[in-house]
Amino acid sequence: MAVYTIAQLKFTDIDAYRRYQKAFPAVFAKFNARVLVADEAPRVLEGDWPPDKVVILAFRDEAEAARFAGSPDYQDIAKDRKAGADAVVLMVKGFEPKA
């Protein structure tokens, strides 16, 4: 079943975050996944949303998402993401209607 990682980010050190952002594509390309959303200017339609960016990544399954998140290459660049932004990161399962 497809899973999605959703990150809501509030920048705290933009230079650190930009280093992460620059390194991300080469690391991410090693996995069976897609970037669906990476928006630094989302339009809030309802409620209060103080973050600066939302990212949605699509993975074929939970194992691939975990392989990406736990990989040494990602952990290395994630230091700049963690230094550059406060984040809430969720993993959610894709919707499959019941027959």
PDB file of N, CA and C in Angstrom:
ATOM      1  N   MET A   1       0.847  -1.183   0.000  1.00  0.00           N
ATOM      2  CA  MET A   1       0.000   0.000   0.000  1.00  0.00           C
ATOM      3  C   MET A   1       0.886   1.238   0.000  1.00  0.00           C
ATOM      4  N   ALA A   2       0.550   2.205  -0.827  1.00  0.00           N
ATOM      5  CA  ALA A   2       1.291   3.459  -0.879  1.00  0.00           C
ATOM      6  C   ALA A   2       1.214   4.183   0.456  1.00  0.00           C
ATOM      7  N   VAL A   3       2.312   4.835   0.811  1.00  0.00           N
ATOM      8  CA  VAL A   3       2.331   5.689   1.993  1.00  0.00           C
ATOM      9  C   VAL A   3       2.905   7.041   1.585  1.00  0.00           C
ATOM     10  N   TYR A   4       2.571   8.038   2.374  1.00  0.00           N
ATOM     11  CA  TYR A   4       2.987   9.404   2.109  1.00  0.00           C
ATOM     12  C   TYR A   4       3.617   9.977   3.365  1.00  0.00           C
ATOM     13  N   THR A   5       4.689  10.730   3.177  1.00  0.00           N
ATOM     14  CA  THR A   5       5.287  11.474   4.272  1.00  0.00           C
ATOM     15  C   THR A   5       4.911  12.924   4.066  1.00  0.00           C
ATOM     16  N   ILE A   6       4.321  13.509   5.091  1.00  0.00           N
ATOM     17  CA  ILE A   6       3.901  14.908   5.043  1.00  0.00           C
ATOM     18  C   ILE A   6       4.719  15.668   6.081  1.00  0.00           C
ATOM     19  N   ALA A   7       5.417  16.699   5.633  1.00  0.00           N
ATOM     20  CA  ALA A   7       6.208  17.524   6.542  1.00  0.00           C
ATOM     21  C   ALA A   7       5.702  18.957   6.493  1.00  0.00           C
ATOM     22  N   GLN A   8       5.525  19.531   7.677  1.00  0.00           N
ATOM     23  CA  GLN A   8       5.191  20.941   7.821  1.00  0.00           C
ATOM     24  C   GLN A   8       6.392  21.593   8.491  1.00  0.00           C
ATOM     25  N   LEU A   9       6.974  22.581   7.832  1.00  0.00           N
ATOM     26  CA  LEU A   9       8.239  23.154   8.283  1.00  0.00           C
ATOM     27  C   LEU A   9       8.123  24.640   8.589  1.00  0.00           C
ATOM     28  N   LYS A  10       8.763  25.045   9.677  1.00  0.00           N
ATOM     29  CA  LYS A  10       8.891  26.458  10.047  1.00  0.00           C
ATOM     30  C   LYS A  10      10.383  26.754  10.074  1.00  0.00           C
ATOM     31  N   PHE A  11      10.851  27.597   9.156  1.00  0.00           N
ATOM     32  CA  PHE A  11      12.279  27.856   9.034  1.00  0.00           C
ATOM     33  C   PHE A  11      12.834  28.549  10.272  1.00  0.00           C
ATOM     34  N   THR A  12      14.007  28.085  10.703  1.00  0.00           N
ATOM     35  CA  THR A  12      14.715  28.689  11.839  1.00  0.00           C
ATOM     36  C   THR A  12      16.119  29.143  11.443  1.00  0.00           C
ATOM     37  N   ASP A  13      16.688  28.524  10.411  1.00  0.00           N
ATOM     38  CA  ASP A  13      18.013  28.881   9.886  1.00  0.00           C
ATOM     39  C   ASP A  13      17.970  28.579   8.386  1.00  0.00           C
ATOM     40  N   ILE A  14      17.633  29.581   7.612  1.00  0.00           N
ATOM     41  CA  ILE A  14      17.383  29.367   6.187  1.00  0.00           C
ATOM     42  C   ILE A  14      18.628  28.875   5.450  1.00  0.00           C
ATOM     43  N   ASP A  15      19.822  29.299   5.864  1.00  0.00           N
ATOM     44  CA  ASP A  15      21.037  28.832   5.193  1.00  0.00           C
ATOM     45  C   ASP A  15      21.225  27.324   5.385  1.00  0.00           C
ATOM     46  N   ALA A  16      20.997  26.840   6.602  1.00  0.00           N
ATOM     47  CA  ALA A  16      21.089  25.398   6.861  1.00  0.00           C
ATOM     48  C   ALA A  16      20.035  24.656   6.054  1.00  0.00           C
ATOM     49  N   TYR A  17      18.816  25.193   6.014  1.00  0.00           N
ATOM     50  CA  TYR A  17      17.757  24.526   5.256  1.00  0.00           C
ATOM     51  C   TYR A  17      18.090  24.490   3.766  1.00  0.00           C
ATOM     52  N   ARG A  18      18.634  25.554   3.219  1.00  0.00           N
ATOM     53  CA  ARG A  18      18.987  25.583   1.790  1.00  0.00           C
ATOM     54  C   ARG A  18      20.098  24.574   1.478  1.00  0.00           C
ATOM     55  N   ARG A  19      21.047  24.345   2.404  1.00  0.00           N
ATOM     56  CA  ARG A  19      22.059  23.296   2.199  1.00  0.00           C
ATOM     57  C   ARG A  19      21.381  21.932   2.095  1.00  0.00           C
ATOM     58  N   TYR A  20      20.428  21.677   2.989  1.00  0.00           N
ATOM     59  CA  TYR A  20      19.658  20.432   2.951  1.00  0.00           C
ATOM     60  C   TYR A  20      18.921  20.310   1.618  1.00  0.00           C
ATOM     61  N   GLN A  21      18.267  21.377   1.245  1.00  0.00           N
ATOM     62  CA  GLN A  21      17.474  21.386   0.013  1.00  0.00           C
ATOM     63  C   GLN A  21      18.351  21.108  -1.212  1.00  0.00           C
ATOM     64  N   LYS A  22      19.555  21.624  -1.219  1.00  0.00           N
ATOM     65  CA  LYS A  22      20.466  21.412  -2.342  1.00  0.00           C
ATOM     66  C   LYS A  22      20.926  19.949  -2.410  1.00  0.00           C
ATOM     67  N   ALA A  23      21.154  19.314  -1.257  1.00  0.00           N
ATOM     68  CA  ALA A  23      21.637  17.934  -1.207  1.00  0.00           C
ATOM     69  C   ALA A  23      20.525  16.901  -1.384  1.00  0.00           C
ATOM     70  N   PHE A  24      19.294  17.280  -1.126  1.00  0.00           N
ATOM     71  CA  PHE A  24      18.168  16.352  -1.105  1.00  0.00           C
ATOM     72  C   PHE A  24      17.961  15.578  -2.413  1.00  0.00           C
ATOM     73  N   PRO A  25      17.945  16.208  -3.593  1.00  0.00           N
ATOM     74  CA  PRO A  25      17.617  15.461  -4.820  1.00  0.00           C
ATOM     75  C   PRO A  25      18.524  14.255  -5.083  1.00  0.00           C
ATOM     76  N   ALA A  26      19.822  14.392  -4.866  1.00  0.00           N
ATOM     77  CA  ALA A  26      20.739  13.279  -5.128  1.00  0.00           C
ATOM     78  C   ALA A  26      20.493  12.116  -4.177  1.00  0.00           C
ATOM     79  N   VAL A  27      20.159  12.417  -2.935  1.00  0.00           N
ATOM     80  CA  VAL A  27      19.870  11.365  -1.957  1.00  0.00           C
ATOM     81  C   VAL A  27      18.521  10.721  -2.276  1.00  0.00           C
ATOM     82  N   PHE A  28      17.517  11.536  -2.528  1.00  0.00           N
ATOM     83  CA  PHE A  28      16.157  11.047  -2.755  1.00  0.00           C
ATOM     84  C   PHE A  28      16.066  10.185  -4.007  1.00  0.00           C
ATOM     85  N   ALA A  29      16.889  10.474  -5.005  1.00  0.00           N
ATOM     86  CA  ALA A  29      16.865   9.738  -6.277  1.00  0.00           C
ATOM     87  C   ALA A  29      17.207   8.263  -6.111  1.00  0.00           C
ATOM     88  N   LYS A  30      17.798   7.889  -5.002  1.00  0.00           N
ATOM     89  CA  LYS A  30      18.193   6.502  -4.758  1.00  0.00           C
ATOM     90  C   LYS A  30      17.027   5.625  -4.301  1.00  0.00           C
ATOM     91  N   PHE A  31      15.850   6.209  -4.143  1.00  0.00           N
ATOM     92  CA  PHE A  31      14.705   5.481  -3.588  1.00  0.00           C
ATOM     93  C   PHE A  31      13.550   5.469  -4.582  1.00  0.00           C
ATOM     94  N   ASN A  32      12.676   4.487  -4.418  1.00  0.00           N
ATOM     95  CA  ASN A  32      11.503   4.371  -5.262  1.00  0.00           C
ATOM     96  C   ASN A  32      10.414   5.264  -4.666  1.00  0.00           C
ATOM     97  N   ALA A  33      10.497   6.551  -5.008  1.00  0.00           N
ATOM     98  CA  ALA A  33       9.599   7.528  -4.396  1.00  0.00           C
ATOM     99  C   ALA A  33       9.485   8.753  -5.291  1.00  0.00           C
ATOM    100  N   ARG A  34       8.505   9.596  -4.968  1.00  0.00           N
ATOM    101  CA  ARG A  34       8.288  10.826  -5.728  1.00  0.00           C
ATOM    102  C   ARG A  34       8.004  11.979  -4.776  1.00  0.00           C
ATOM    103  N   VAL A  35       8.438  13.163  -5.160  1.00  0.00           N
ATOM    104  CA  VAL A  35       8.036  14.374  -4.449  1.00  0.00           C
ATOM    105  C   VAL A  35       6.738  14.829  -5.097  1.00  0.00           C
ATOM    106  N   LEU A  36       5.663  14.874  -4.321  1.00  0.00           N
ATOM    107  CA  LEU A  36       4.371  15.328  -4.842  1.00  0.00           C
ATOM    108  C   LEU A  36       4.170  16.820  -4.613  1.00  0.00           C
ATOM    109  N   VAL A  37       4.648  17.312  -3.462  1.00  0.00           N
ATOM    110  CA  VAL A  37       4.462  18.711  -3.096  1.00  0.00           C
ATOM    111  C   VAL A  37       5.709  19.194  -2.373  1.00  0.00           C
ATOM    112  N   ALA A  38       6.149  20.401  -2.713  1.00  0.00           N
ATOM    113  CA  ALA A  38       7.206  21.104  -1.970  1.00  0.00           C
ATOM    114  C   ALA A  38       6.897  22.592  -2.145  1.00  0.00           C
ATOM    115  N   ASP A  39       6.039  23.112  -1.289  1.00  0.00           N
ATOM    116  CA  ASP A  39       5.476  24.442  -1.482  1.00  0.00           C
ATOM    117  C   ASP A  39       5.844  25.350  -0.311  1.00  0.00           C
ATOM    118  N   GLU A  40       6.564  26.445  -0.621  1.00  0.00           N
ATOM    119  CA  GLU A  40       6.938  27.420   0.400  1.00  0.00           C
ATOM    120  C   GLU A  40       5.938  28.563   0.490  1.00  0.00           C
ATOM    121  N   ALA A  41       4.847  28.456  -0.221  1.00  0.00           N
ATOM    122  CA  ALA A  41       3.820  29.492  -0.155  1.00  0.00           C
ATOM    123  C   ALA A  41       2.426  28.872  -0.261  1.00  0.00           C
ATOM    124  N   PRO A  42       2.113  27.891   0.609  1.00  0.00           N
ATOM    125  CA  PRO A  42       0.771  27.302   0.523  1.00  0.00           C
ATOM    126  C   PRO A  42      -0.293  28.319   0.924  1.00  0.00           C
ATOM    127  N   ARG A  43      -1.423  28.209   0.296  1.00  0.00           N
ATOM    128  CA  ARG A  43      -2.548  29.096   0.597  1.00  0.00           C
ATOM    129  C   ARG A  43      -3.407  28.449   1.673  1.00  0.00           C
ATOM    130  N   VAL A  44      -3.512  29.100   2.797  1.00  0.00           N
ATOM    131  CA  VAL A  44      -4.320  28.586   3.900  1.00  0.00           C
ATOM    132  C   VAL A  44      -5.781  28.889   3.595  1.00  0.00           C
ATOM    133  N   LEU A  45      -6.577  27.830   3.524  1.00  0.00           N
ATOM    134  CA  LEU A  45      -7.996  28.000   3.211  1.00  0.00           C
ATOM    135  C   LEU A  45      -8.863  28.070   4.462  1.00  0.00           C
ATOM    136  N   GLU A  46      -8.354  27.489   5.555  1.00  0.00           N
ATOM    137  CA  GLU A  46      -9.148  27.451   6.778  1.00  0.00           C
ATOM    138  C   GLU A  46      -8.217  27.255   7.969  1.00  0.00           C
ATOM    139  N   GLY A  47      -8.466  27.959   9.045  1.00  0.00           N
ATOM    140  CA  GLY A  47      -7.684  27.779  10.262  1.00  0.00           C
ATOM    141  C   GLY A  47      -6.392  28.581  10.268  1.00  0.00           C
ATOM    142  N   ASP A  48      -5.599  28.353  11.310  1.00  0.00           N
ATOM    143  CA  ASP A  48      -4.329  29.040  11.505  1.00  0.00           C
ATOM    144  C   ASP A  48      -3.201  28.065  11.201  1.00  0.00           C
ATOM    145  N   TRP A  49      -2.305  28.443  10.313  1.00  0.00           N
ATOM    146  CA  TRP A  49      -1.208  27.564   9.918  1.00  0.00           C
ATOM    147  C   TRP A  49       0.068  28.390   9.885  1.00  0.00           C
ATOM    148  N   PRO A  50       0.870  28.340  10.958  1.00  0.00           N
ATOM    149  CA  PRO A  50       2.074  29.172  11.018  1.00  0.00           C
ATOM    150  C   PRO A  50       3.307  28.647  10.279  1.00  0.00           C
ATOM    151  N   PRO A  51       3.387  27.375   9.843  1.00  0.00           N
ATOM    152  CA  PRO A  51       4.603  26.947   9.139  1.00  0.00           C
ATOM    153  C   PRO A  51       4.846  27.698   7.832  1.00  0.00           C
ATOM    154  N   ASP A  52       6.057  27.520   7.296  1.00  0.00           N
ATOM    155  CA  ASP A  52       6.476  28.182   6.064  1.00  0.00           C
ATOM    156  C   ASP A  52       6.400  27.289   4.840  1.00  0.00           C
ATOM    157  N   LYS A  53       6.392  25.974   5.035  1.00  0.00           N
ATOM    158  CA  LYS A  53       6.491  25.068   3.897  1.00  0.00           C
ATOM    159  C   LYS A  53       5.782  23.768   4.213  1.00  0.00           C
ATOM    160  N   VAL A  54       5.244  23.151   3.173  1.00  0.00           N
ATOM    161  CA  VAL A  54       4.689  21.803   3.282  1.00  0.00           C
ATOM    162  C   VAL A  54       5.321  20.948   2.187  1.00  0.00           C
ATOM    163  N   VAL A  55       5.666  19.708   2.560  1.00  0.00           N
ATOM    164  CA  VAL A  55       6.258  18.754   1.629  1.00  0.00           C
ATOM    165  C   VAL A  55       5.484  17.447   1.737  1.00  0.00           C
ATOM    166  N   ILE A  56       5.171  16.856   0.595  1.00  0.00           N
ATOM    167  CA  ILE A  56       4.534  15.542   0.579  1.00  0.00           C
ATOM    168  C   ILE A  56       5.352  14.641  -0.339  1.00  0.00           C
ATOM    169  N   LEU A  57       5.823  13.533   0.240  1.00  0.00           N
ATOM    170  CA  LEU A  57       6.585  12.533  -0.494  1.00  0.00           C
ATOM    171  C   LEU A  57       5.744  11.274  -0.618  1.00  0.00           C
ATOM    172  N   ALA A  58       5.776  10.620  -1.760  1.00  0.00           N
ATOM    173  CA  ALA A  58       5.017   9.384  -1.992  1.00  0.00           C
ATOM    174  C   ALA A  58       5.989   8.219  -2.107  1.00  0.00           C
ATOM    175  N   PHE A  59       5.689   7.144  -1.377  1.00  0.00           N
ATOM    176  CA  PHE A  59       6.489   5.917  -1.397  1.00  0.00           C
ATOM    177  C   PHE A  59       5.585   4.752  -1.755  1.00  0.00           C
ATOM    178  N   ARG A  60       6.148   3.729  -2.379  1.00  0.00           N
ATOM    179  CA  ARG A  60       5.338   2.571  -2.783  1.00  0.00           C
ATOM    180  C   ARG A  60       4.792   1.812  -1.582  1.00  0.00           C
ATOM    181  N   ASP A  61       5.538   1.851  -0.467  1.00  0.00           N
ATOM    182  CA  ASP A  61       5.077   1.166   0.744  1.00  0.00           C
ATOM    183  C   ASP A  61       5.840   1.703   1.957  1.00  0.00           C
ATOM    184  N   GLU A  62       5.415   1.265   3.121  1.00  0.00           N
ATOM    185  CA  GLU A  62       6.007   1.727   4.373  1.00  0.00           C
ATOM    186  C   GLU A  62       7.479   1.327   4.485  1.00  0.00           C
ATOM    187  N   ALA A  63       7.829   0.159   3.968  1.00  0.00           N
ATOM    188  CA  ALA A  63       9.213  -0.294   4.039  1.00  0.00           C
ATOM    189  C   ALA A  63      10.142   0.648   3.267  1.00  0.00           C
ATOM    190  N   GLU A  64       9.713   1.118   2.104  1.00  0.00           N
ATOM    191  CA  GLU A  64      10.544   2.026   1.314  1.00  0.00           C
ATOM    192  C   GLU A  64      10.653   3.387   2.004  1.00  0.00           C
ATOM    193  N   ALA A  65       9.580   3.849   2.604  1.00  0.00           N
ATOM    194  CA  ALA A  65       9.631   5.111   3.342  1.00  0.00           C
ATOM    195  C   ALA A  65      10.598   5.004   4.517  1.00  0.00           C
ATOM    196  N   ALA A  66      10.563   3.893   5.216  1.00  0.00           N
ATOM    197  CA  ALA A  66      11.465   3.684   6.351  1.00  0.00           C
ATOM    198  C   ALA A  66      12.910   3.545   5.884  1.00  0.00           C
ATOM    199  N   ARG A  67      13.113   2.888   4.745  1.00  0.00           N
ATOM    200  CA  ARG A  67      14.456   2.730   4.193  1.00  0.00           C
ATOM    201  C   ARG A  67      15.051   4.102   3.870  1.00  0.00           C
ATOM    202  N   PHE A  68      14.237   4.982   3.284  1.00  0.00           N
ATOM    203  CA  PHE A  68      14.685   6.345   2.986  1.00  0.00           C
ATOM    204  C   PHE A  68      15.006   7.100   4.273  1.00  0.00           C
ATOM    205  N   ALA A  69      14.068   7.149   5.194  1.00  0.00           N
ATOM    206  CA  ALA A  69      14.237   7.944   6.416  1.00  0.00           C
ATOM    207  C   ALA A  69      15.412   7.470   7.255  1.00  0.00           C
ATOM    208  N   GLY A  70      15.672   6.166   7.248  1.00  0.00           N
ATOM    209  CA  GLY A  70      16.744   5.621   8.063  1.00  0.00           C
ATOM    210  C   GLY A  70      18.080   5.487   7.358  1.00  0.00           C
ATOM    211  N   SER A  71      18.137   5.841   6.088  1.00  0.00           N
ATOM    212  CA  SER A  71      19.374   5.645   5.338  1.00  0.00           C
ATOM    213  C   SER A  71      20.475   6.578   5.854  1.00  0.00           C
ATOM    214  N   PRO A  72      21.705   6.096   5.865  1.00  0.00           N
ATOM    215  CA  PRO A  72      22.819   6.941   6.303  1.00  0.00           C
ATOM    216  C   PRO A  72      22.947   8.223   5.481  1.00  0.00           C
ATOM    217  N   ASP A  73      22.714   8.136   4.162  1.00  0.00           N
ATOM    218  CA  ASP A  73      22.809   9.333   3.327  1.00  0.00           C
ATOM    219  C   ASP A  73      21.773  10.380   3.740  1.00  0.00           C
ATOM    220  N   TYR A  74      20.533   9.935   3.987  1.00  0.00           N
ATOM    221  CA  TYR A  74      19.512  10.895   4.394  1.00  0.00           C
ATOM    222  C   TYR A  74      19.796  11.421   5.798  1.00  0.00           C
ATOM    223  N   GLN A  75      20.182  10.555   6.695  1.00  0.00           N
ATOM    224  CA  GLN A  75      20.480  11.003   8.052  1.00  0.00           C
ATOM    225  C   GLN A  75      21.579  12.066   8.048  1.00  0.00           C
ATOM    226  N   ASP A  76      22.537  11.928   7.153  1.00  0.00           N
ATOM    227  CA  ASP A  76      23.622  12.902   7.061  1.00  0.00           C
ATOM    228  C   ASP A  76      23.096  14.278   6.654  1.00  0.00           C
ATOM    229  N   ILE A  77      22.271  14.346   5.626  1.00  0.00           N
ATOM    230  CA  ILE A  77      21.768  15.658   5.195  1.00  0.00           C
ATOM    231  C   ILE A  77      20.650  16.168   6.089  1.00  0.00           C
ATOM    232  N   ALA A  78      19.950  15.276   6.771  1.00  0.00           N
ATOM    233  CA  ALA A  78      18.845  15.685   7.649  1.00  0.00           C
ATOM    234  C   ALA A  78      19.322  16.552   8.804  1.00  0.00           C
ATOM    235  N   LYS A  79      20.610  16.509   9.110  1.00  0.00           N
ATOM    236  CA  LYS A  79      21.149  17.388  10.167  1.00  0.00           C
ATOM    237  C   LYS A  79      20.897  18.847   9.805  1.00  0.00           C
ATOM    238  N   ASP A  80      21.071  19.203   8.523  1.00  0.00           N
ATOM    239  CA  ASP A  80      20.792  20.570   8.099  1.00  0.00           C
ATOM    240  C   ASP A  80      19.298  20.872   8.102  1.00  0.00           C
ATOM    241  N   ARG A  81      18.451  19.885   7.770  1.00  0.00           N
ATOM    242  CA  ARG A  81      17.004  20.130   7.839  1.00  0.00           C
ATOM    243  C   ARG A  81      16.588  20.400   9.274  1.00  0.00           C
ATOM    244  N   LYS A  82      17.103  19.605  10.191  1.00  0.00           N
ATOM    245  CA  LYS A  82      16.741  19.773  11.601  1.00  0.00           C
ATOM    246  C   LYS A  82      17.294  21.073  12.173  1.00  0.00           C
ATOM    247  N   ALA A  83      18.476  21.491  11.711  1.00  0.00           N
ATOM    248  CA  ALA A  83      19.046  22.765  12.148  1.00  0.00           C
ATOM    249  C   ALA A  83      18.324  23.941  11.500  1.00  0.00           C
ATOM    250  N   GLY A  84      17.768  23.711  10.317  1.00  0.00           N
ATOM    251  CA  GLY A  84      17.187  24.796   9.544  1.00  0.00           C
ATOM    252  C   GLY A  84      15.698  25.006   9.698  1.00  0.00           C
ATOM    253  N   ALA A  85      15.007  24.029  10.300  1.00  0.00           N
ATOM    254  CA  ALA A  85      13.546  24.166  10.404  1.00  0.00           C
ATOM    255  C   ALA A  85      13.002  23.301  11.536  1.00  0.00           C
ATOM    256  N   ASP A  86      12.024  23.834  12.228  1.00  0.00           N
ATOM    257  CA  ASP A  86      11.225  23.016  13.132  1.00  0.00           C
ATOM    258  C   ASP A  86      10.213  22.300  12.252  1.00  0.00           C
ATOM    259  N   ALA A  87       9.961  21.029  12.541  1.00  0.00           N
ATOM    260  CA  ALA A  87       9.101  20.264  11.641  1.00  0.00           C
ATOM    261  C   ALA A  87       8.168  19.334  12.398  1.00  0.00           C
ATOM    262  N   VAL A  88       7.012  19.148  11.811  1.00  0.00           N
ATOM    263  CA  VAL A  88       6.103  18.054  12.156  1.00  0.00           C
ATOM    264  C   VAL A  88       6.100  17.168  10.930  1.00  0.00           C
ATOM    265  N   VAL A  89       6.440  15.888  11.109  1.00  0.00           N
ATOM    266  CA  VAL A  89       6.522  14.956   9.980  1.00  0.00           C
ATOM    267  C   VAL A  89       5.610  13.772  10.278  1.00  0.00           C
ATOM    268  N   LEU A  90       4.737  13.474   9.345  1.00  0.00           N
ATOM    269  CA  LEU A  90       3.782  12.380   9.489  1.00  0.00           C
ATOM    270  C   LEU A  90       3.971  11.369   8.377  1.00  0.00           C
ATOM    271  N   MET A  91       3.685  10.107   8.672  1.00  0.00           N
ATOM    272  CA  MET A  91       3.584   9.088   7.624  1.00  0.00           C
ATOM    273  C   MET A  91       2.113   8.645   7.629  1.00  0.00           C
ATOM    274  N   VAL A  92       1.495   8.729   6.467  1.00  0.00           N
ATOM    275  CA  VAL A  92       0.088   8.351   6.360  1.00  0.00           C
ATOM    276  C   VAL A  92      -0.088   7.323   5.255  1.00  0.00           C
ATOM    277  N   LYS A  93      -1.055   6.440   5.440  1.00  0.00           N
ATOM    278  CA  LYS A  93      -1.347   5.408   4.437  1.00  0.00           C
ATOM    279  C   LYS A  93      -2.283   5.974   3.376  1.00  0.00           C
ATOM    280  N   GLY A  94      -2.071   5.515   2.142  1.00  0.00           N
ATOM    281  CA  GLY A  94      -2.954   5.918   1.066  1.00  0.00           C
ATOM    282  C   GLY A  94      -4.353   5.359   1.281  1.00  0.00           C
ATOM    283  N   PHE A  95      -5.336   6.020   0.718  1.00  0.00           N
ATOM    284  CA  PHE A  95      -6.723   5.609   0.847  1.00  0.00           C
ATOM    285  C   PHE A  95      -7.029   4.498  -0.146  1.00  0.00           C
ATOM    286  N   GLU A  96      -7.595   3.430   0.355  1.00  0.00           N
ATOM    287  CA  GLU A  96      -8.058   2.338  -0.495  1.00  0.00           C
ATOM    288  C   GLU A  96      -9.513   2.052  -0.152  1.00  0.00           C
ATOM    289  N   PRO A  97     -10.429   2.402  -1.040  1.00  0.00           N
ATOM    290  CA  PRO A  97     -11.847   2.189  -0.758  1.00  0.00           C
ATOM    291  C   PRO A  97     -12.142   0.698  -0.572  1.00  0.00           C
ATOM    292  N   LYS A  98     -13.022   0.422   0.342  1.00  0.00           N
ATOM    293  CA  LYS A  98     -13.429  -0.969   0.571  1.00  0.00           C
ATOM    294  C   LYS A  98     -14.373  -1.402  -0.533  1.00  0.00           C
ATOM    295  N   ALA A  99     -14.207  -2.632  -0.936  1.00  0.00           N
ATOM    296  CA  ALA A  99     -15.031  -3.176  -2.037  1.00  0.00           C
ATOM    297  C   ALA A  99     -16.470  -3.324  -1.629  1.00  0.00           C
TER     298      ALA A  99
END
